[in-house]
mmCIF file of C-alpha atoms in Angstrom:
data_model
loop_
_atom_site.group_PDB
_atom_site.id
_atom_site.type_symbol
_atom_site.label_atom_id
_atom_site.label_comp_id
_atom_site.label_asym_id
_atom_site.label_seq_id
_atom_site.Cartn_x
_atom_site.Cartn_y
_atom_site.Cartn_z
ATOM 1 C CA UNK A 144 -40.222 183.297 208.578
ATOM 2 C CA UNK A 145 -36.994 181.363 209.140
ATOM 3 C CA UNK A 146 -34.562 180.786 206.507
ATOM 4 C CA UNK A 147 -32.689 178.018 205.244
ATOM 5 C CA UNK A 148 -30.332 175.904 207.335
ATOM 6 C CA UNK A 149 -27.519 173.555 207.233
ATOM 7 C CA UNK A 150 -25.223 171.416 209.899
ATOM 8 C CA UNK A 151 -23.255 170.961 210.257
ATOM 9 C CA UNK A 152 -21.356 173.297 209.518
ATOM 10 C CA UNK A 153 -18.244 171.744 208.549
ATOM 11 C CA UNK A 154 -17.234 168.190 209.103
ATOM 12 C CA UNK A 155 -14.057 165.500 208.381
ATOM 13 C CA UNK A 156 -14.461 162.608 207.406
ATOM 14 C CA UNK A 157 -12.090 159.290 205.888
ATOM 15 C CA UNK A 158 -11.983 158.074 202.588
ATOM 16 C CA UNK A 159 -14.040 155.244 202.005
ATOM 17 C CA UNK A 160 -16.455 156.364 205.334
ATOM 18 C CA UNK A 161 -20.569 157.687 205.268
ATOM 19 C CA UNK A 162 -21.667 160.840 205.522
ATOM 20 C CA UNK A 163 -25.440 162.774 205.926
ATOM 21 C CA UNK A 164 -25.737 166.105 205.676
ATOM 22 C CA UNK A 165 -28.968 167.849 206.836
ATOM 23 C CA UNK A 166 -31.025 170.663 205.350
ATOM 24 C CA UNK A 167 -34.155 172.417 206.720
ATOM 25 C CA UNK A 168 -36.086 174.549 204.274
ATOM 26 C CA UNK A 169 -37.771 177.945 204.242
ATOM 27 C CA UNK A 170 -41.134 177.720 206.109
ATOM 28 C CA UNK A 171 -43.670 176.791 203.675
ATOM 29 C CA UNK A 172 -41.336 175.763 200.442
ATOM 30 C CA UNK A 173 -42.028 172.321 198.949
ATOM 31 C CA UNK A 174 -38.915 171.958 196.609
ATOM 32 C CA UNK A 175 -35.104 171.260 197.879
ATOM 33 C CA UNK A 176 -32.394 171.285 195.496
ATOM 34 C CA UNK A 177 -29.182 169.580 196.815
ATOM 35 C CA UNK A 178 -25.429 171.314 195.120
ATOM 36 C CA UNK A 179 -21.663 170.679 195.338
ATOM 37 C CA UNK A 180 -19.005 173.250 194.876
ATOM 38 C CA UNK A 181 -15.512 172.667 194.721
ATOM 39 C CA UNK A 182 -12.766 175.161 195.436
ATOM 40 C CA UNK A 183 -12.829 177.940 193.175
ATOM 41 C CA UNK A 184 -15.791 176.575 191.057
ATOM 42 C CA UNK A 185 -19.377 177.545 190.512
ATOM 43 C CA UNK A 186 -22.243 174.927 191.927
ATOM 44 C CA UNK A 187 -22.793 171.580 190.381
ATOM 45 C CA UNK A 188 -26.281 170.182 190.928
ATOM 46 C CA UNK A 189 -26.923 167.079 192.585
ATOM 47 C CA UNK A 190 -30.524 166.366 192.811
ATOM 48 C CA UNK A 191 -33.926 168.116 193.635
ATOM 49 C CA UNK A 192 -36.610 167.056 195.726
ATOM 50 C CA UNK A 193 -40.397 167.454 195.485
ATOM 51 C CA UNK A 194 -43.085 166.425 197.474
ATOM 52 C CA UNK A 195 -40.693 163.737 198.804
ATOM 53 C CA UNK A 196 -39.485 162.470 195.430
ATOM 54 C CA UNK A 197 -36.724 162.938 193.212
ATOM 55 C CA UNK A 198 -37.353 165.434 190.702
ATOM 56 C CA UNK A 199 -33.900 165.725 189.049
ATOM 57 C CA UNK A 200 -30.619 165.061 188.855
ATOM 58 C CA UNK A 201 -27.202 165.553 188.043
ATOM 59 C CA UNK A 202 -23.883 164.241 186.782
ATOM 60 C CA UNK A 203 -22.983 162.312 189.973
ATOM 61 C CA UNK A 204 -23.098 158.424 190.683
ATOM 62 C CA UNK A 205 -25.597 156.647 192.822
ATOM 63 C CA UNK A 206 -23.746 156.902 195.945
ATOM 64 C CA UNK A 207 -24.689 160.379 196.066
ATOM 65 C CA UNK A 208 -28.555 160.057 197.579
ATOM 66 C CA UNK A 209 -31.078 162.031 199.213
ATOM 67 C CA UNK A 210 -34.210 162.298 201.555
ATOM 68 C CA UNK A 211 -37.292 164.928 201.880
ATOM 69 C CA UNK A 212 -39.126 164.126 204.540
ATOM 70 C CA UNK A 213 -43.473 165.339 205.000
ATOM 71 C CA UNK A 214 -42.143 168.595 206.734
ATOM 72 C CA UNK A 215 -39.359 169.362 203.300
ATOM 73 C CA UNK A 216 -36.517 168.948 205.523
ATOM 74 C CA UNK A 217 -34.013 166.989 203.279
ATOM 75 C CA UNK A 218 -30.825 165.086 204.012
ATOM 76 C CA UNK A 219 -28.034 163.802 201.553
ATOM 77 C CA UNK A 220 -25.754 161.003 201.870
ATOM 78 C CA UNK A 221 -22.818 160.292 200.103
ATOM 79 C CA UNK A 222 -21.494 156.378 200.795
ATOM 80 C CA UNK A 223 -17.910 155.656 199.986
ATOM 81 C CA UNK A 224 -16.156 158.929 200.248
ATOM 82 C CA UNK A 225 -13.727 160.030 197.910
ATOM 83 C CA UNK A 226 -11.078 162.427 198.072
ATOM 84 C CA UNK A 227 -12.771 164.294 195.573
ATOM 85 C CA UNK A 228 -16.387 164.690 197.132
ATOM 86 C CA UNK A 229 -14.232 167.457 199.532
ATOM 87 C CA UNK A 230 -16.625 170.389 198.952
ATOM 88 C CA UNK A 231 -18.744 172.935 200.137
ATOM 89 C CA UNK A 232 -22.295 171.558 199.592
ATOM 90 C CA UNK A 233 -25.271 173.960 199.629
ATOM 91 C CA UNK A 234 -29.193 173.054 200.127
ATOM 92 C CA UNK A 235 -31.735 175.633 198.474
ATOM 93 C CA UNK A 236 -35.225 175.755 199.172
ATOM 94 C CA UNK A 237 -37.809 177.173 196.594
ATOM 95 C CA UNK A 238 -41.694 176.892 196.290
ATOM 96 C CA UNK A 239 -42.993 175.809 193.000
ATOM 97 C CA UNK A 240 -45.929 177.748 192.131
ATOM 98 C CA UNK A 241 -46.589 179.373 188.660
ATOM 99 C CA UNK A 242 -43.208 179.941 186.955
ATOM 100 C CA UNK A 243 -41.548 181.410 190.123
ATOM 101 C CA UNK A 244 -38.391 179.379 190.235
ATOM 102 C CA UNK A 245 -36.244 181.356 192.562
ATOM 103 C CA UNK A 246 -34.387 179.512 195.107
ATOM 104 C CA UNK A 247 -33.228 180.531 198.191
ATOM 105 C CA UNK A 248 -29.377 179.217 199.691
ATOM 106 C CA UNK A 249 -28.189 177.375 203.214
ATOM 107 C CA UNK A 250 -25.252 178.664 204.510
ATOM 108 C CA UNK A 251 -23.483 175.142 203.263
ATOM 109 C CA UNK A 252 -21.838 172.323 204.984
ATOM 110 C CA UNK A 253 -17.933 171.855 204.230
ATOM 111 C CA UNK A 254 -17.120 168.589 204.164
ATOM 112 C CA UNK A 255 -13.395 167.386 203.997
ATOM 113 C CA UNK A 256 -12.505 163.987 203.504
ATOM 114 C CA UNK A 257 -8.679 162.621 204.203
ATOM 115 C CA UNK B 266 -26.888 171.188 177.342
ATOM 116 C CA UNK B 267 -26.999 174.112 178.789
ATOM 117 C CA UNK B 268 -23.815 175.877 179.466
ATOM 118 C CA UNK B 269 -22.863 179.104 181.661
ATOM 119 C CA UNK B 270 -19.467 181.070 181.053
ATOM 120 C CA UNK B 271 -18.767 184.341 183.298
ATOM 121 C CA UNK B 272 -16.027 186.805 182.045
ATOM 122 C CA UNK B 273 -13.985 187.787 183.341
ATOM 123 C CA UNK B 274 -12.737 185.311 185.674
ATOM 124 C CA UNK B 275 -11.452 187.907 188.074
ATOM 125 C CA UNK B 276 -11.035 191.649 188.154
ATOM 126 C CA UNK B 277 -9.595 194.167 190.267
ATOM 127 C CA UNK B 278 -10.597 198.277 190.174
ATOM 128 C CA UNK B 279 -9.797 200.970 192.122
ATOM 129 C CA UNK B 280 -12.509 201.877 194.972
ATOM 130 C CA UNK B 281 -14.997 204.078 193.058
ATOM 131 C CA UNK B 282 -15.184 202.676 189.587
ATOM 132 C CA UNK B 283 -17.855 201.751 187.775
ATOM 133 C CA UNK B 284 -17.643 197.770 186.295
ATOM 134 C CA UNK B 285 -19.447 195.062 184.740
ATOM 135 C CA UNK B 286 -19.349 191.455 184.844
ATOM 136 C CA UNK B 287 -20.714 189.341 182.018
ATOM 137 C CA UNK B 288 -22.350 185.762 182.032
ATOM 138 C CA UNK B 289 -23.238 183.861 178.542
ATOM 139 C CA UNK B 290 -25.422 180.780 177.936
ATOM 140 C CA UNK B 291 -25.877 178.547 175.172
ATOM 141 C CA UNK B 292 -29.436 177.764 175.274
ATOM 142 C CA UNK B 293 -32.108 181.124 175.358
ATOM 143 C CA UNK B 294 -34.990 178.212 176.997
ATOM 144 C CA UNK B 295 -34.360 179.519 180.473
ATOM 145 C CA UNK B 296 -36.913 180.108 183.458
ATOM 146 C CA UNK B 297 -34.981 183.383 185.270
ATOM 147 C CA UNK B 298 -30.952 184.308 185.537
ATOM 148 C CA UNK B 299 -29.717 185.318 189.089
ATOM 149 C CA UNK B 300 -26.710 187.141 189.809
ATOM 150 C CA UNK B 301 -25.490 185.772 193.292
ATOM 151 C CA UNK B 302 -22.746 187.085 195.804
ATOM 152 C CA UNK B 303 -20.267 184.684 197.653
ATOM 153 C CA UNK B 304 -17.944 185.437 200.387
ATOM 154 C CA UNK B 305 -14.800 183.289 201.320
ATOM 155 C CA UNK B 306 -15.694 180.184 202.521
ATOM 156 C CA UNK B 307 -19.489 181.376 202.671
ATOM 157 C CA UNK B 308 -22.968 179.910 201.007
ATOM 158 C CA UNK B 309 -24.807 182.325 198.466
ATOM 159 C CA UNK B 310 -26.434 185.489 198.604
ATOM 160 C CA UNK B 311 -28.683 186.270 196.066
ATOM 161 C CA UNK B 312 -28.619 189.612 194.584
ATOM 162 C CA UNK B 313 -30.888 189.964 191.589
ATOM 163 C CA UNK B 314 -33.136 187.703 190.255
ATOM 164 C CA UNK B 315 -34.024 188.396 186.557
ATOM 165 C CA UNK B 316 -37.593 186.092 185.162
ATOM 166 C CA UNK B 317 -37.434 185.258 181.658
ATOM 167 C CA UNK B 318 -39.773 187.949 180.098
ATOM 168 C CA UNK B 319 -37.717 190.822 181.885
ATOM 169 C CA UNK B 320 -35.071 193.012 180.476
ATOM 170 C CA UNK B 321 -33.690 194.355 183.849
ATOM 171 C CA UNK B 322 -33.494 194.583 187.548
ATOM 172 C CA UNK B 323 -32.183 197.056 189.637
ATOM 173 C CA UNK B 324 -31.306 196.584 193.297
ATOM 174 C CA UNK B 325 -29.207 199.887 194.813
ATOM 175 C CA UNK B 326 -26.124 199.951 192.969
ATOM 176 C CA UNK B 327 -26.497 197.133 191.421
ATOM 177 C CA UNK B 328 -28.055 196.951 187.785
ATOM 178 C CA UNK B 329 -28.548 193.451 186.088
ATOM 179 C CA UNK B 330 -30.073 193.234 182.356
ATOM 180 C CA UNK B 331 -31.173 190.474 180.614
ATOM 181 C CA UNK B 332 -30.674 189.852 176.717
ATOM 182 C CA UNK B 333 -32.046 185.948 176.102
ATOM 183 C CA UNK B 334 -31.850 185.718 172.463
ATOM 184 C CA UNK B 335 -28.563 186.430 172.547
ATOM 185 C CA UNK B 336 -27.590 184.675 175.829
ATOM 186 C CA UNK B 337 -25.966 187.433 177.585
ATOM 187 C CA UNK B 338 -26.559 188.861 181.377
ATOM 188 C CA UNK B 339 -24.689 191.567 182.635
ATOM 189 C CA UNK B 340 -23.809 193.185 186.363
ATOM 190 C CA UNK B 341 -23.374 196.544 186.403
ATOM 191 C CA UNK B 342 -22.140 197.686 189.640
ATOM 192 C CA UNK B 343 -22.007 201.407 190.269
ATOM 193 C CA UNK B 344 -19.276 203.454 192.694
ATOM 194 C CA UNK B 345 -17.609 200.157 194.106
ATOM 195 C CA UNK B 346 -16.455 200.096 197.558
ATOM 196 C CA UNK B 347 -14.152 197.474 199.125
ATOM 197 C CA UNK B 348 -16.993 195.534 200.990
ATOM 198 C CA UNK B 349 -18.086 194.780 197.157
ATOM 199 C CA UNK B 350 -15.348 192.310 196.729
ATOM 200 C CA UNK B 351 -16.339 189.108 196.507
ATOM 201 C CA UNK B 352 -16.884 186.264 194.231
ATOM 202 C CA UNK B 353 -20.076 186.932 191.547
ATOM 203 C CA UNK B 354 -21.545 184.136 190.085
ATOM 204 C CA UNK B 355 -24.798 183.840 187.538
ATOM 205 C CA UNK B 356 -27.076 180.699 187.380
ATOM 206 C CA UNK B 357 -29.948 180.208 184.952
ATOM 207 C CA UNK B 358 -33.124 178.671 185.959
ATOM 208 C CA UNK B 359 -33.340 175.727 182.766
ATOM 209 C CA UNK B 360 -36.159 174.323 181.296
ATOM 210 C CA UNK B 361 -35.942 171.006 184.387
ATOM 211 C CA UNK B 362 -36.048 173.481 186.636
ATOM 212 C CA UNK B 363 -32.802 173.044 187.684
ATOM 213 C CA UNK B 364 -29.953 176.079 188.488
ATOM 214 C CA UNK B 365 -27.028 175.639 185.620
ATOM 215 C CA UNK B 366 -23.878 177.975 187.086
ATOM 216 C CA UNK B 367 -21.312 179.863 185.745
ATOM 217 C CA UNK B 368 -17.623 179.211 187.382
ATOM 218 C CA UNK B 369 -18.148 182.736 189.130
ATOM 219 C CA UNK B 370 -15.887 185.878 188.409
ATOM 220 C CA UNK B 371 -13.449 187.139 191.632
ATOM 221 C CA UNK B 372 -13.873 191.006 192.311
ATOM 222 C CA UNK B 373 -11.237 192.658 194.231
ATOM 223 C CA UNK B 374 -11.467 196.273 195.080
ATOM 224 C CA UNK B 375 -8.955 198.252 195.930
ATOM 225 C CA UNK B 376 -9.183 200.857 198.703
#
């Protein structure tokens, strides 16, 4: 059984460019939940995927979106970078069945944008 | 809205102590609590996982209760060792499903 992963692993980018970040999920999970974390702050949620559709999210503007493609792999794409959207950002992968909830963490891509 | 606080926000003890770390929340309609590990510059590793209808979870040295109608978690960590430092941070499961987290508290032990 693999785990979750991320890439990359960390990336620069420009203000004002496009970025996609990939995530593939635990074998046999159907749920993806996407999360940034600034420096020397806990995890904000972006947005969670299910069976391909959006199933939740977050504080963050529209330019923040997201994929989950047939096999639960999941990208998200930020347009427009901002100074600010320099994070870590961490994919989890659960599996929705009964009231198991418990989600399991990438190793995170660090994105820096100058 | 659901809220998370962790207290403190950093702590440092002498290799071999005995300590606790304490998370709040403002709203008792949760799914689970987890108590997570991070490492500089690293993703998460989940230590304890607590579901809604338990009191407690044990994992090694590490002990994590769970007291919903109050909203309080602890993390009770017994004979630290340096490789325990680390940042600790608790996230609740909330009734969307979705993982509300606490800003994390910094553990520093010293050898």
């Amino acid at each position: 059984e693999t785990g979750v992963t991320q890439s990359p692993t960390h990336l620069i980018k420009t203000r004002g460019q496009q970025v996609t970040l990939r995530c593939s999920s635990q074998s046999g999970h159907n749920t993806v939940s996407w999360y940034q974390q600034a420096l020397g702050q806990g995890p904000q949620f972006i947005f969670q995927y299910y069976r391909e559709e959006e199933n939740g999210r977050g504080n963050f503007p529209p330019r923040f979106s997201g994929l989950q493609f047939p096999n639960y792999s999941s990208e998200l794409n930020v347009n427009a970078l901002e100074l600010d959207d320099s994070a870590l950002y961490l994919c989890a992968s659960s599996l929705i069945r009964g009231q198991s909830r418990e989600q399991y963490f990438g190793p995170g891509t660090r994105l820096t944008v100058t | 809205k659901q809220e998370v606080t962790q207290i403190p926000a950093a702590l440092s003890v002498p290799e071999g102590e005995n300590l606790v770390l304490n998370c709040s929340f403002t709203d008792s309609a949760i799914y689970n609590l987890q108590w997570f590990r991070q490492d500089p510059g690293k993703g998460l590793t989940s230590l304890l996982l607590i579901q809604s209808s338990q009191r407690e979870q044990t994992s090694g040295r590490l002990n994590a209760s769970l007291d919903k109608s109050s909203g309080r978690s602890t993390l009770y960590i017994a004979a630290s060792q340096p490789g325990d430092s680390a940042t600790y941070l608790c996230a609740v499961t909330d009734s969307n499903y979705q993982l509300i987290w606490g800003a994390g508290t910094k553990l520093i032990i010293k050898p």
